[in-house]
Coordinates of C-alpha atoms in Angstrom, one line a residue:
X6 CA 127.2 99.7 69.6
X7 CA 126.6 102.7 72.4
X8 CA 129.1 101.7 75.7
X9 CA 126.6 102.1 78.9
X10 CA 128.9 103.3 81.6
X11 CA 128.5 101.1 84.5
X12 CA 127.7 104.1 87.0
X13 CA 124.5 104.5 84.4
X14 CA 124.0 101.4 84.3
X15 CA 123.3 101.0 88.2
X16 CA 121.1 103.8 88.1
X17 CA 118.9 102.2 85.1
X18 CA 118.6 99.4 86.9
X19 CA 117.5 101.2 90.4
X20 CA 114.7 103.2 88.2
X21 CA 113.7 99.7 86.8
X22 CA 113.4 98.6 90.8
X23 CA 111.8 101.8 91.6
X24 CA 109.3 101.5 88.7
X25 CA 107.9 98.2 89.8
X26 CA 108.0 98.6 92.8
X27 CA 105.4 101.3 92.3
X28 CA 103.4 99.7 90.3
X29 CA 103.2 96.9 92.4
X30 CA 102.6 99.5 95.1
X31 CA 100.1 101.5 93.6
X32 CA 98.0 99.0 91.5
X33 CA 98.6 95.6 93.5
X34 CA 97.3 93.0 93.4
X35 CA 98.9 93.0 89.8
X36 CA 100.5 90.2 88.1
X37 CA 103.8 90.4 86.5
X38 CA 102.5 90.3 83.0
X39 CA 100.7 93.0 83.5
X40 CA 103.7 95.0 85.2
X41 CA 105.5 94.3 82.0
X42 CA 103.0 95.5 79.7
X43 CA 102.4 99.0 81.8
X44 CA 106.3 99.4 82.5
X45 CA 107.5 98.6 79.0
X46 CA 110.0 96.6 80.5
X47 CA 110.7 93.3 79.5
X48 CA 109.1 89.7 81.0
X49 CA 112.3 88.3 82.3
X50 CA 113.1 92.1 83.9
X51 CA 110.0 91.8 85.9
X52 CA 110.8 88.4 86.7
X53 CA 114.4 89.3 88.1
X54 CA 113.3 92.1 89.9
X55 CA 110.1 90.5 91.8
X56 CA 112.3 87.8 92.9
X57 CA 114.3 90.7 94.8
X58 CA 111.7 92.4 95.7
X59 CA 110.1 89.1 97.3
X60 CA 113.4 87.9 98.6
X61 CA 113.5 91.6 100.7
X62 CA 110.1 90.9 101.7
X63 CA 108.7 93.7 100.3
X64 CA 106.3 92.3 97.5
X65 CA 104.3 89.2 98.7
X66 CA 102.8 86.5 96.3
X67 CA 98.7 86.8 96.8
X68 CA 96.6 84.3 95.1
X69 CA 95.7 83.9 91.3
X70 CA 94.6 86.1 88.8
X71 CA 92.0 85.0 85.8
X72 CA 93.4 83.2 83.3
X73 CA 93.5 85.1 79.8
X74 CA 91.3 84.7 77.3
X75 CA 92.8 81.5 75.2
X76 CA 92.6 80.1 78.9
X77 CA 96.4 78.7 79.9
X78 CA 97.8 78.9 83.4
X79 CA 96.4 81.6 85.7
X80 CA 98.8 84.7 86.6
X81 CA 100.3 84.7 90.1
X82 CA 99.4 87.9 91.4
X83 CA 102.0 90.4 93.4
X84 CA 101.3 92.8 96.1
X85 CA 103.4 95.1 98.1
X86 CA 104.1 94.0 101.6
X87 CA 103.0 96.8 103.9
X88 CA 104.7 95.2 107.0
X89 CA 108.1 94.9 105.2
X90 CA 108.9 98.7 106.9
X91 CA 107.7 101.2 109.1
X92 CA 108.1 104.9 109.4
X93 CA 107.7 107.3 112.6
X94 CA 105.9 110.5 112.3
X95 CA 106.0 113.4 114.5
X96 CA 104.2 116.9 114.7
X97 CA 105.0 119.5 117.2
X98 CA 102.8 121.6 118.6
X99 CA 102.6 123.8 121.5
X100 CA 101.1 121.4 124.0
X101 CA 103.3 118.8 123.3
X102 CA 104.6 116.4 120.9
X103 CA 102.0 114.1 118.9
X104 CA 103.8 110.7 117.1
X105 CA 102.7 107.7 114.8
X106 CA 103.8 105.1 113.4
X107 CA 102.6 103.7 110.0
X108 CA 103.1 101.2 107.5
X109 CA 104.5 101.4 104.0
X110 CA 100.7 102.2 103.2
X111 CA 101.1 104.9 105.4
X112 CA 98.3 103.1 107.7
X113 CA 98.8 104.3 111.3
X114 CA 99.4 101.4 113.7
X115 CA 100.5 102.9 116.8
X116 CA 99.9 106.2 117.8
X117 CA 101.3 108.7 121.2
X118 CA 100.7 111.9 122.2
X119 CA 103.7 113.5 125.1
X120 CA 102.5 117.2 126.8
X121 CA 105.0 119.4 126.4
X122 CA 105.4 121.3 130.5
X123 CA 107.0 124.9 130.2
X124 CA 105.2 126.7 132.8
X125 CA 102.0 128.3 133.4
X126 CA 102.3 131.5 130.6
X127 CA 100.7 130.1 127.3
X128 CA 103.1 132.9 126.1
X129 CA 106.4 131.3 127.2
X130 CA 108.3 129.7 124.1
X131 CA 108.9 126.4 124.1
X132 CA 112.4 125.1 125.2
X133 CA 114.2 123.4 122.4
X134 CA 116.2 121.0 124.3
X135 CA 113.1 119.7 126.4
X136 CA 111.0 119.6 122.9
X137 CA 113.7 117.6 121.5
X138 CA 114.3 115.3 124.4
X139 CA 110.3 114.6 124.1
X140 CA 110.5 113.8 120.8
X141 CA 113.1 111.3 121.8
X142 CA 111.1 109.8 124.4
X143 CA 107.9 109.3 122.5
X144 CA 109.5 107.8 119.5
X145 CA 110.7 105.5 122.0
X146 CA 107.7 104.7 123.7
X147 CA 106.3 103.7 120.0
X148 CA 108.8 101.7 119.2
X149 CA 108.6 99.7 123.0
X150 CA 104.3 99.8 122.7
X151 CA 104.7 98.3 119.4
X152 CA 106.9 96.1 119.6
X153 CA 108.3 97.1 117.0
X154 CA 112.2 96.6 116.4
X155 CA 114.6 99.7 115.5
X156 CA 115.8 97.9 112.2
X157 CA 113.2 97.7 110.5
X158 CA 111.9 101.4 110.9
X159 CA 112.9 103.6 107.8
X160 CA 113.4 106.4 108.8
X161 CA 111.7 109.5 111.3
X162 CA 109.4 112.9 109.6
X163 CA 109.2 115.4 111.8
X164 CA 106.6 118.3 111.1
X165 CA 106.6 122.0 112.5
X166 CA 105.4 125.0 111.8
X167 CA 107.2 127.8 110.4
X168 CA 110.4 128.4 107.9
X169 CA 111.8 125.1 108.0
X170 CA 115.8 123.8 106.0
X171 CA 114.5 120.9 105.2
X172 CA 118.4 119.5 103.8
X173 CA 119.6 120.6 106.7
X174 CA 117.1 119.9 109.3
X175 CA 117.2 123.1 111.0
X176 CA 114.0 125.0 111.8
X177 CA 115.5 128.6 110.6
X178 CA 112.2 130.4 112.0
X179 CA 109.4 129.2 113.7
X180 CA 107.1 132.0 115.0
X181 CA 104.6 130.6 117.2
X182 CA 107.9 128.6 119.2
X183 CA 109.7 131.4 119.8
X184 CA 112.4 129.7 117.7
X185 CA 115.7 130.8 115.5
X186 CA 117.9 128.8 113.6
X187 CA 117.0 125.3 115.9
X188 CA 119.0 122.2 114.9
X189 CA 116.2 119.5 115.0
X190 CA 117.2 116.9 112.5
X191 CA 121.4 116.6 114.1
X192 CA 120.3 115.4 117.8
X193 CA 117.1 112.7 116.3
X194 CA 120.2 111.6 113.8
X195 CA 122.5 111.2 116.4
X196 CA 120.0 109.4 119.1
X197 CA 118.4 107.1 116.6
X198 CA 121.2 106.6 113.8
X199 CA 118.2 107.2 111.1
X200 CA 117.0 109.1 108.4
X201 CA 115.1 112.1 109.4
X202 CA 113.0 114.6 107.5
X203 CA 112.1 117.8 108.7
X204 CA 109.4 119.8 107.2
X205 CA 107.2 122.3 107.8
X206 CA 103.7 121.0 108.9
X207 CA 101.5 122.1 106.2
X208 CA 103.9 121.1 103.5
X209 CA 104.0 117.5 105.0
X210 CA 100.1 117.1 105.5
X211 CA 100.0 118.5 101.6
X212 CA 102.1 115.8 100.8
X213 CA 99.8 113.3 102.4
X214 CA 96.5 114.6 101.3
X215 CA 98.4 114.1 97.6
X216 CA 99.1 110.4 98.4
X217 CA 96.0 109.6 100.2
X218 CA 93.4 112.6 101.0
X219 CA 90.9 114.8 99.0
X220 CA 93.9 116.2 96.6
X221 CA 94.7 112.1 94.8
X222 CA 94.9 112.6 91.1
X223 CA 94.3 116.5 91.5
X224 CA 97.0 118.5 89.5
X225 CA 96.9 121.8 91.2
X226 CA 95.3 122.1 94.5
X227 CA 96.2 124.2 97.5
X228 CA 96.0 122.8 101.5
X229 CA 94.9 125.8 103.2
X230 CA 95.9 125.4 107.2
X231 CA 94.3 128.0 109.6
X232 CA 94.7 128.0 113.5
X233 CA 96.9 130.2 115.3
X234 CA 98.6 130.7 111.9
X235 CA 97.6 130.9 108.5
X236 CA 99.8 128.7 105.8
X237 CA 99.2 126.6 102.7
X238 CA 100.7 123.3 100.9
X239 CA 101.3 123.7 96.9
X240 CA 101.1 121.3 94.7
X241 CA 101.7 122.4 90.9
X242 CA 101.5 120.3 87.9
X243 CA 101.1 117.0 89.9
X244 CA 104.4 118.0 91.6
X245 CA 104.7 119.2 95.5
X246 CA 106.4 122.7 95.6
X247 CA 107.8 123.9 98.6
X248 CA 110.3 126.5 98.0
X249 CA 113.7 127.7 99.1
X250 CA 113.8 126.9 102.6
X251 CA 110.4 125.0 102.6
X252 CA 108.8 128.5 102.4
X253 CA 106.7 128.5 99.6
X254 CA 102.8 128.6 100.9
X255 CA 103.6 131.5 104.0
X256 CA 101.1 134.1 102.6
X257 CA 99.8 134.3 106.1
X258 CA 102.6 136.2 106.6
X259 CA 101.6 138.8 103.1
X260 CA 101.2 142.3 104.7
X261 CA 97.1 143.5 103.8
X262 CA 96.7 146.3 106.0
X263 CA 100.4 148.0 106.3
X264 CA 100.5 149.5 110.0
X265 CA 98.0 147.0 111.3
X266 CA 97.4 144.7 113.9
X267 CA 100.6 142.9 115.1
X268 CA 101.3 139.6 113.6
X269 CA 103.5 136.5 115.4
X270 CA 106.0 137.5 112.5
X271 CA 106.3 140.7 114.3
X272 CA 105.3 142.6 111.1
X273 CA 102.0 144.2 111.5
X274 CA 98.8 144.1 109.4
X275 CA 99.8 140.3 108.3
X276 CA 97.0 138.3 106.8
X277 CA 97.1 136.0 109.8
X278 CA 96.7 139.1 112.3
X279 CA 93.4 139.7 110.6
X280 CA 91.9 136.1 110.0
X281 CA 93.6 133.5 111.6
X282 CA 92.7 132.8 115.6
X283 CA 94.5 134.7 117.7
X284 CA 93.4 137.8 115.6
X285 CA 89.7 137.0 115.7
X286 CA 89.8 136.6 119.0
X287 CA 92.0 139.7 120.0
X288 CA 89.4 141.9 118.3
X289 CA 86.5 139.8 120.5
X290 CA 88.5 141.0 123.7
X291 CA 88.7 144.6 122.0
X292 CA 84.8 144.8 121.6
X293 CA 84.5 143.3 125.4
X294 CA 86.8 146.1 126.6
X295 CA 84.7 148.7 125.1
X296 CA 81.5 147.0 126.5
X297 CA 79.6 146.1 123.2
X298 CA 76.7 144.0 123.7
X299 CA 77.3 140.4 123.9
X300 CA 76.5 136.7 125.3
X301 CA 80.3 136.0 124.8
X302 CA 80.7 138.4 127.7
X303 CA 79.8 135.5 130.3
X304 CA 82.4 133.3 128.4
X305 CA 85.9 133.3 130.3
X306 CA 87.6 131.6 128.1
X307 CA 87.1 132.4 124.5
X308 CA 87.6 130.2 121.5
X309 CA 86.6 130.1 117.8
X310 CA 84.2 127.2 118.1
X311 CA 82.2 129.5 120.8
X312 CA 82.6 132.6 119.0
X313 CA 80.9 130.3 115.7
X314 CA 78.1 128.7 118.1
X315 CA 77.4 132.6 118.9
X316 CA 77.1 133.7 115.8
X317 CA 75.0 130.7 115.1
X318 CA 72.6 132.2 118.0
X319 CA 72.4 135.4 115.9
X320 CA 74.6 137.5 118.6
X321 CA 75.7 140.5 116.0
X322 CA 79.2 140.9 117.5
X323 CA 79.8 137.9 116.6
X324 CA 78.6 137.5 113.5
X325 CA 80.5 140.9 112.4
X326 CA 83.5 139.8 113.6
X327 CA 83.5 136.1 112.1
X328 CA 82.4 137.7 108.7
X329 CA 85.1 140.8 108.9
X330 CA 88.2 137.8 108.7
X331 CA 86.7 135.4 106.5
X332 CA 86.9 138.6 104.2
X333 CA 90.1 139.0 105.1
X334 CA 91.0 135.1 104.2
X335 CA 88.9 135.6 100.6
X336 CA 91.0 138.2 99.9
X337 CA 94.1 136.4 100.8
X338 CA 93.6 133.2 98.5
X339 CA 92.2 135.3 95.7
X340 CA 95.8 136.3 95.7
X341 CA 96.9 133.0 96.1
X342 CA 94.2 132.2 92.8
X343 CA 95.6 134.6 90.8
X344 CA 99.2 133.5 90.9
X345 CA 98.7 129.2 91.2
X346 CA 95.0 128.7 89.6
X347 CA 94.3 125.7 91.4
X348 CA 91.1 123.5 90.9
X349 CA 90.9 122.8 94.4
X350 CA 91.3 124.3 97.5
X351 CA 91.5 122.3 101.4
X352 CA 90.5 123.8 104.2
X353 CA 91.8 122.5 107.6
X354 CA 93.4 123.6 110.9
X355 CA 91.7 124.6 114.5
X356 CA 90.4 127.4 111.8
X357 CA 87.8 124.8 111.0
X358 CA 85.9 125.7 114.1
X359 CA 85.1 129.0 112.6
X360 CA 81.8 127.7 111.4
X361 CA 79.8 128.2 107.8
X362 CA 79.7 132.2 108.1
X363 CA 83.4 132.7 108.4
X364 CA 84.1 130.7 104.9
X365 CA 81.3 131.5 103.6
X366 CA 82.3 135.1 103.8
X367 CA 85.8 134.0 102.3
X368 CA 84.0 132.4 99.3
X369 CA 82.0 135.8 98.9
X370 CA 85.1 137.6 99.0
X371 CA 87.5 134.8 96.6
X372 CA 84.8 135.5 94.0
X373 CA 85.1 139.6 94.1
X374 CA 88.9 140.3 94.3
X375 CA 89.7 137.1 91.9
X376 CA 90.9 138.1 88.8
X377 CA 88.7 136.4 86.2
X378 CA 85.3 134.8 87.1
X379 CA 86.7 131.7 85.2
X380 CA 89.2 131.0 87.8
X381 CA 86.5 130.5 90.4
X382 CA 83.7 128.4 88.3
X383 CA 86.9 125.8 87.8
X384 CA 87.8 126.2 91.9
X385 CA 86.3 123.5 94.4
X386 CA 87.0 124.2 98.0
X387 CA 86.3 121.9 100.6
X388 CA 86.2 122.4 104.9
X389 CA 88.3 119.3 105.9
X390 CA 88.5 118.6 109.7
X391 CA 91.7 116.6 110.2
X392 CA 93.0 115.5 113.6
X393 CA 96.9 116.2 115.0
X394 CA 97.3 112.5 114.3
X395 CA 96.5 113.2 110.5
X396 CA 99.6 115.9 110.6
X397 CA 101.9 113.3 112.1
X398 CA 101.0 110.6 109.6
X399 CA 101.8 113.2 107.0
X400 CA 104.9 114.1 108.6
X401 CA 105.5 110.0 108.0
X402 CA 104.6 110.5 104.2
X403 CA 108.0 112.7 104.0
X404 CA 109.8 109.3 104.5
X405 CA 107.6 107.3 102.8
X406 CA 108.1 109.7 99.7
X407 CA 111.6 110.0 99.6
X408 CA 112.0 106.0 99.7
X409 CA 109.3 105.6 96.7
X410 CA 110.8 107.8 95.1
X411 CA 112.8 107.4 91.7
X412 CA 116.6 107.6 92.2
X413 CA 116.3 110.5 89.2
X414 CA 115.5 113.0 91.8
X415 CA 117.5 111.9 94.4
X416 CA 121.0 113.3 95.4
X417 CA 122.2 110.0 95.7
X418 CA 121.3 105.9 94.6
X419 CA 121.1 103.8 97.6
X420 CA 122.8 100.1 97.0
X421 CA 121.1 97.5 95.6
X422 CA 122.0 94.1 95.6

């Protein structure tokens, strides 16, 4: 007879809880037979750990199944109970702080946006102490709108852009803030006594386009973010990769034309200097300057979606421009294709705005500088508008990941009763 230490023990028994409640989650309404039979574990396992489950008022009795097919009593069916928890999500941005909260289906139920005041210059960085305070505030005003009590909130995600320590919760570098080494995840900790997750934006609204978006059941796909930055989300093999330091995905920041335009980095020739917004429209104010012909000219106030409704007009600057960083993006993720291979590629962001010529230029170029033709016949890529709201809620999938998650890649087992 093998001795089962008790410490392994516990664990087997929290991967058994973890299991079901998964499948419950994830196929629900299910009935406990047919957990059984698709966990492997035994009837009377099931049985014990539904009744705990139920007890903690996170699986719910719903109804009858069919009965099988020698007839007998019909199955009592089990769902999970997306009410028994709640998660808060945040995303900062530069205009102020937009929150959510969801339920365990990541549903959003409540939602709040908080401007963000620090001054007239759009150039000003953003004060960490007033950002945090904000945060503060409209987590709170959630929580008071909702009606919804502290306890039963899981825990807060908090998304941002840039180099991000997730164990740590520090934001080690985040470019368009103006931020170093920023403790974000200590003050929420302290002011809330809950978890928090802090994660860089893209990797976070990866995470929920795995769980509920265009990438489900996609192995290898790529979220492509483009707006004042350029960044992507990996996942690899079914499995989210982010990196040391949450960093994997920054090849905005890959250097294409050394001695180039100035990127936010304060490199130059970055691929975001050439393709992402505040490049395309720095080189629009260039071609102004030096009095090219135009009917942007009468525009103030520049922004992608009019330099896209121009080129839709057939003005050549333009259309020029728009085609020149779309390039410049093809060329990027055929880099990024040559080293991941995935079978699908997002597109979101402000970068959406850019209109049909900009990616379709970036499709023309993937196809030249990607290695092998192959690698492109098995790529989809698809131009996916999504709303600050939808990077909050995936800021909330951090949470909601971490507590669906099997204790075999966690640090440490929570208690179970």
């Amino acid at each position: 007879m093998t001795y089962t230490p008790k410490g392994d023990r516990f664990l087997t028994k929290e991967i058994n809880r973890n299991l079901v409640l998964n499948i419950i989650k994830t196929r629900g309404p299910i009935s406990r037979k047919d957990v059984a039979d698709v966990t492997g574990l035994s009837p009377a396992t099931v049985t014990g750990i539904t009744a705990i489950l139920i007890e903690d008022g996170l699986v719910s009795e719903t109804g009858e199944g069919r009965a099988g097919a020698l007839g007998g009593r019909k199955p009592i069916l089990l769902q999970l109970n997306p009410q028994a928890g709640f998660v808060a999500g945040v995303k900062i941005i530069e205009e102020g702080i937009v929150g959510v909260l969801v339920d365990l289906d990541a549903t959003v139920i409540y939602k709040e946006f908080r401007p963000l005041a620090r001054g007239t210059s759009k150039n000003l960085s953003l004060d960490p102490a007033i950002t945090i305070q904000t945060t503060i505030e409209t987590i709170e005003e959630m929580l008071s709108s909702s009606s919804i009590p502290q306890e039963r909130v899981l825990g807060i995600g908090v998304g941002i852009n840039g180099l991000v320590d997730t164990e740590n919760g520090v934001c080690r570098f985040a470019p368009h803030f103006g931020w170093h080494n920023i403790p974000i995840k200590e003050p929420l900790v302290k002011h809330f006594d809950l978890p928090v997750h802090l994660s860089n934006d893209v990797k976070s609204l990866t995470l929920a386009e795995q769980w509920f978006g265009t990438g489900q059941n996609v192995d290898n796909f790529v979220v492509v973010a483009i707006g004042r930055g350029i960044g992507a989300g990996i996942v690899a093999n079914g499995q989210f990769y982010g990196g040391t330091l949450d960093g994997a995905g920054e090849f905005g920041h890959m250097v294409l034309v050394p001695g180039g335009p100035r990127c936010s980095c304060g490199k130059k020739g970055c691929l975001e200097a050439l393709a992402a917004e505040p490049g395309i429209l720095r080189q629009v104010r260039v071609a102004l300057a030096q009095d090219e012909p135009t009917i942007l000219a009468a525009r103030p106030d520049l922004s992608l979606k009019d330099l896209a409704q121009a080129a839709e007009m057939g003005d050549a600057l333009a259309q020029r421009i728009l085609t020149e960083a779309g390039e410049w993006l093809g060329l990027g993720i055929a880099h990024l294709l040559n080293i991941l291979s995935p079978s699908l590629i997002i597109f979101t962001g402000e970068g959406v705005q850019a209109g049909p010529l900009y990616y379709d230029a970036a499709r023309e170029a993937i196809a030249k500088y990607t290695f092998s033709e192959a690698l492109v016949e098995k790529l989809s890529m698809v131009v996916e508008p999504l709303s600050n709201v939808e990077w909050a809620r995936g800021a909330a999938c951090t949470v909601l990941s971490d507590y669906f998650m099997s204790p075999v890649y966690k640090s440490s087992v929570p208690a179970m009763r």
